[in-house]
Amino acid sequence: MSQPLDNSTNYDIASALKQEGLKLDDYKEICRRLDRPPNRAELGMFGVMWSEHCCYRNSRSLLNGFPTKGPRILVGPGENAGVVDLGEGQRLAFKIESHNHPSAIEPFQGAATGVGGILRDIFTMGARPIALLNSLRFGPLDDKNNISLLQGIVSGIAHYGNCVGVPTVGGEIAFDPSYSGNPLVNAMALGLMETTEIVCSGAKGIGYSVLYVGSTTGRDGMGGASFASSELTKESIDDRPAVQVGDPFLEKGLIEACLEAFKSGDVIAAQDMGAAGLTCSCSEMAAKGNVGIELDLDLVPAREVGMTAYEFLLSESQERMLFVVKPGSEQRLIDSFKRWGLCAGVVGKVLEDKVVRVLQNRQIAAEIPAAALADDTPINKHELLTQPPSEVKDAWSWNESQLPRLSSSGISSLLSNSKKTDVTWNEILLMLLDDPTIASKSWIYQQYDYQVQANTIIPPGGADAAVIRLRSQDDNDYSSRKERGIAAVVDCPNRWAFLDPERGAMAAVAEAARNLSCVGAEPLAVTDNLNFPSPETSKGYWQLASSCKGLAKACIALNTPITGGNVSLYNETRLSDGTLQPIHPTPVVGMVGLIDQLSNVRGQAWLSENDSIWLIGIPLEQLNSDEKRITLGGSSYLERIHGIVSGRPPEIDLTLESLVQSFVRKGISENYINSAHDISDGGLSVALAEACISSGLGASIQLPNSEVRIDRMLFAEGGARILVSISSENLSSWEDFIAETIPVDSGVFAAQKIGKVTLAANLLISQGSSTLIDLSVQKLKTCFNQAIPSRVEFQ
Amino acid sequence: MSIGVVVFPGSNCDRDVQWATQGCLGLSTRYLWHESRDLSGLDAVVLPGGFSYGDYLRCGAIARFAPVLESLVDFVDQGGRVLGICNGFQVLTEMGLLPGVLTRNRGLHFLCQTVDLTVASSRTSWFRGFDKGDVLTLPIAHGEGRYQCSEETLRRLEDEDSIALRYSQNPNGSVADIAGVTNSAGNVLGLMPHPERACDPLLGGIDGQIILKALLG
């Protein structure tokens, strides 16, 4: 029999609390819940479970406003991943998660294990991972450190995803000085359910065995969850042991073995060991099942000798899972995991008594009521500003009259460089295409295997969203219907979120849905990743609260419930002068959509010569400065050309978004539309250039004569706008379709013919008799494709 | 007539090969677990892409000792057809069934692209219907696909007409643009491009069909 609890408290409370990232009030609360002081191992368990990473102590009250239910939502927030019903017996699990802090100090392994972790969230539910996406942020590429972070993180993602055999089909990347030293790595995974029942994490069955499967437990990744919940400093490099080391080869076996085990029906509950390792999986499984769990550390496969209970409990060694299994099935399951070269063994049992009891050397090393760890976790209360901070209000006061004079040939001067005068529109467009945030990301996505599994319909770079066919990997029946697909996208306009966190968050949702609509997919649901600076400053908390409000509003309006996600706070770097550099608020939206007919998928490239080019959304003539839904404020043009991050980003009109998007989806499903591309960073001219670059065809565009500033016409952003091309034989039925669908003078939106696709590979934009832009597609392409390689490849 | 697809624990294109051969082309296909030595009833064996046993040491260096491959040498001697795709090609060179080695790409990055290839030999029946000089379009996805061999081996390959495929635009620094080679008997083909990813019309090109159909003659 085990000996009573080791309740020694011979540790220095103040330094232990600091190490665990806990406050004195937390300690008092722990003592109250336990009715005694915790021992050191128990304190460590509370430290990780009560970190922002595990319990959302700063953000929980803000997340309550999210819409989480809908007819298609099978599993919402709280489980390992969200699950949506796709109809026809298919269900999709998906989730996004960050690995920002680990990637900042150990880019390769930090990013690799970020991928491994999100994959486990998916297959723990009984779903086979079918696609990966990622959202990345870096500081500018003129700094060697940022280049090496980019190289390390991209190869880490490639290493893990490529080896494990899940295609990385899409993503987004942006560069801004605020991310120097604190890059963001958000990985999203999608999986197709292969089991009849969704595998959940609540333990059941008193006396049933707890089975440990996967890799061994070592000292790597100690306390990663608490480390992820504090700011980065120069000394953070010393925390490198808190970064785990991933083994995608083991994970590949773990996927196969777990799916086999789940299909056998022998597994009652499953929980992966991610943040906070054994502590988190035991307490979550116990608390959710309203039971207890006993864990004998002497039975846990260890990769090192002499590990203390504290180290076992807080280790974040990768590729490990915990199951509760049916009595009698233990040996069968163990054999099946061993076949894949994995560890497997019974390490404990389910208890009626609702405690997490940890044994080591026949002594109770820790014993905590499961609810004390996992339920009613502390909330940090913050005062919410009633007004935007003054620097934000100042930025909003910027207006276009502060820009230099312009003419049809260009702009008289640049605010960023007084020596440069009379800059042509051609030069400006090329400068925008050379902006790494806008430019081609092929240097990055070619390092990812985006084709494995033989379902990738639209590879990265081909359209506004990635598209994969829905086909089970077990299904070899070629004759059955396999015409349905899933579209997925990640998005976040961080510059807008910085200038206006609510509008930025709304825009992230709106653009993600617009991207899905452009390929012809019906948006279904969202997973969100809130990357923010410290919530402990009034501005930081205001940014977080405003973004959450924006996300909630937009997800409600666009009918895309949030099924879960991740919160990453304290993304800031302490600079050498002692000041803190916070990141731009970055509420990343991952969205999935359903495609009923894969033959109806559209790319962004023009298809054929003489197709007419149309602009859907707010028409160009309406772009006077009273129109707040389209603006140069917060635009790429303003930042890249004039060196200003200011102004107020566009107002997000969700009714307009919804109408424009459903109009385009309908136009696609009825086969009028040949290509569709949303207008995003860099405005109309960049969107046109991208459609030319993807197709190799040219375009001839005639802008309406108007009083509107030319740079506003060419480069302003916002307005739910989509570029489509229509073949000439469809033109009259398309015009009928417009007349039927958009009421005349609806005042909401219009479809406006602006030009045509040309065989001559030139982008020509004119207004009246003046030529504004005239560039060869080859020139556009070279500039667009070389922007990133020319900055990062070893010279 | 049946095809066996070897499954190492780290194979990740095994299912894609089966989808292509069985699903798209209707060729009878079964999996061969790496610990099994039973190749009975098979006319062809595919070593698929992936990372065999993790490949942390050197691609294919551990896989060459796999039980399933012990039987493969006899199988080849008896004229059985063997196709090594990507990691499978690496394993075949490690086993010595094909000459040369595959090292890290010239650019040191993993590379996923769709590339043009020219058929460099019409000696074997792997490219039936294609003439020397014809162009195929196939996807590649590898980090270690740079084919290297001694000058002497290269001369021998050329003399016996065993260079099967060459890249039109060399993506990885391979010697003499080599993308695939056969053994002198012609029944073993190793190539870095993935023919199984170019069999399904819904995904794009179908130039890979010819190579997989050749598995069963």
mmCIF file with all atom_site columns, N, CA, C and O in Angstrom, chain A residues 14 56 70 87 154 407 419 433 456 476 632:
data_model
loop_
_atom_site.group_PDB
_atom_site.id
_atom_site.type_symbol
_atom_site.label_atom_id
_atom_site.label_alt_id
_atom_site.label_comp_id
_atom_site.label_asym_id
_atom_site.label_entity_id
_atom_site.label_seq_id
_atom_site.pdbx_PDB_ins_code
_atom_site.Cartn_x
_atom_site.Cartn_y
_atom_site.Cartn_z
_atom_site.occupancy
_atom_site.B_iso_or_equiv
_atom_site.pdbx_formal_charge
_atom_site.auth_seq_id
_atom_site.auth_comp_id
_atom_site.auth_asym_id
_atom_site.auth_atom_id
_atom_site.pdbx_PDB_model_num
ATOM 1  N N  . ALA A 1 14  ? 8.168   32.257 -1.906  1.00 0.00 ? 14  ALA A N  1
ATOM 2  C CA . ALA A 1 14  ? 8.238   33.395 -2.837  1.00 0.00 ? 14  ALA A CA 1
ATOM 3  C C  . ALA A 1 14  ? 8.923   32.994 -4.143  1.00 0.00 ? 14  ALA A C  1
ATOM 4  O O  . ALA A 1 14  ? 8.405   33.267 -5.235  1.00 0.00 ? 14  ALA A O  1
ATOM 5  N N  . TYR A 1 56  ? -6.780  30.409 -19.464 1.00 0.00 ? 56  TYR A N  1
ATOM 6  C CA . TYR A 1 56  ? -7.299  31.693 -19.960 1.00 0.00 ? 56  TYR A CA 1
ATOM 7  C C  . TYR A 1 56  ? -7.644  32.643 -18.821 1.00 0.00 ? 56  TYR A C  1
ATOM 8  O O  . TYR A 1 56  ? -8.712  33.253 -18.820 1.00 0.00 ? 56  TYR A O  1
ATOM 9  N N  . GLY A 1 70  ? -24.428 26.202 -33.512 1.00 0.00 ? 70  GLY A N  1
ATOM 10 C CA . GLY A 1 70  ? -25.024 26.309 -34.837 1.00 0.00 ? 70  GLY A CA 1
ATOM 11 C C  . GLY A 1 70  ? -25.442 24.922 -35.249 1.00 0.00 ? 70  GLY A C  1
ATOM 12 O O  . GLY A 1 70  ? -25.000 23.938 -34.655 1.00 0.00 ? 70  GLY A O  1
ATOM 13 N N  . GLY A 1 87  ? -22.334 16.806 -43.278 1.00 0.00 ? 87  GLY A N  1
ATOM 14 C CA . GLY A 1 87  ? -23.382 16.069 -43.986 1.00 0.00 ? 87  GLY A CA 1
ATOM 15 C C  . GLY A 1 87  ? -22.789 14.837 -44.657 1.00 0.00 ? 87  GLY A C  1
ATOM 16 O O  . GLY A 1 87  ? -21.569 14.627 -44.649 1.00 0.00 ? 87  GLY A O  1
ATOM 17 N N  . VAL A 1 154 ? 10.343  28.109 -40.624 1.00 0.00 ? 154 VAL A N  1
ATOM 18 C CA . VAL A 1 154 ? 9.806   27.447 -41.821 1.00 0.00 ? 154 VAL A CA 1
ATOM 19 C C  . VAL A 1 154 ? 10.375  26.033 -41.939 1.00 0.00 ? 154 VAL A C  1
ATOM 20 O O  . VAL A 1 154 ? 9.636   25.077 -42.207 1.00 0.00 ? 154 VAL A O  1
ATOM 21 N N  . SER A 1 407 ? -0.693  63.470 -59.688 1.00 0.00 ? 407 SER A N  1
ATOM 22 C CA . SER A 1 407 ? -1.200  63.691 -61.039 1.00 0.00 ? 407 SER A CA 1
ATOM 23 C C  . SER A 1 407 ? -1.391  62.329 -61.680 1.00 0.00 ? 407 SER A C  1
ATOM 24 O O  . SER A 1 407 ? -1.124  61.309 -61.049 1.00 0.00 ? 407 SER A O  1
ATOM 25 N N  . LYS A 1 419 ? 13.817  62.989 -50.567 1.00 0.00 ? 419 LYS A N  1
ATOM 26 C CA . LYS A 1 419 ? 14.673  63.156 -51.748 1.00 0.00 ? 419 LYS A CA 1
ATOM 27 C C  . LYS A 1 419 ? 14.002  62.608 -52.998 1.00 0.00 ? 419 LYS A C  1
ATOM 28 O O  . LYS A 1 419 ? 14.342  62.973 -54.105 1.00 0.00 ? 419 LYS A O  1
ATOM 29 N N  . LEU A 1 433 ? 4.456   45.325 -54.683 1.00 0.00 ? 433 LEU A N  1
ATOM 30 C CA . LEU A 1 433 ? 4.627   43.889 -54.960 1.00 0.00 ? 433 LEU A CA 1
ATOM 31 C C  . LEU A 1 433 ? 5.915   43.355 -54.358 1.00 0.00 ? 433 LEU A C  1
ATOM 32 O O  . LEU A 1 433 ? 6.059   42.168 -54.119 1.00 0.00 ? 433 LEU A O  1
ATOM 33 N N  . THR A 1 456 ? -5.055  17.326 -52.619 1.00 0.00 ? 456 THR A N  1
ATOM 34 C CA . THR A 1 456 ? -4.927  18.781 -52.732 1.00 0.00 ? 456 THR A CA 1
ATOM 35 C C  . THR A 1 456 ? -5.427  19.254 -54.098 1.00 0.00 ? 456 THR A C  1
ATOM 36 O O  . THR A 1 456 ? -4.818  18.968 -55.130 1.00 0.00 ? 456 THR A O  1
ATOM 37 N N  . ASN A 1 476 ? -10.932 3.340  -50.796 1.00 0.00 ? 476 ASN A N  1
ATOM 38 C CA . ASN A 1 476 ? -10.329 3.127  -52.103 1.00 0.00 ? 476 ASN A CA 1
ATOM 39 C C  . ASN A 1 476 ? -11.366 2.879  -53.174 1.00 0.00 ? 476 ASN A C  1
ATOM 40 O O  . ASN A 1 476 ? -11.069 2.320  -54.218 1.00 0.00 ? 476 ASN A O  1
ATOM 41 N N  . LEU A 1 632 ? -7.500  54.809 -47.332 1.00 0.00 ? 632 LEU A N  1
ATOM 42 C CA . LEU A 1 632 ? -6.041  54.686 -47.365 1.00 0.00 ? 632 LEU A CA 1
ATOM 43 C C  . LEU A 1 632 ? -5.491  54.632 -45.941 1.00 0.00 ? 632 LEU A C  1
ATOM 44 O O  . LEU A 1 632 ? -4.321  54.334 -45.736 1.00 0.00 ? 632 LEU A O  1
#
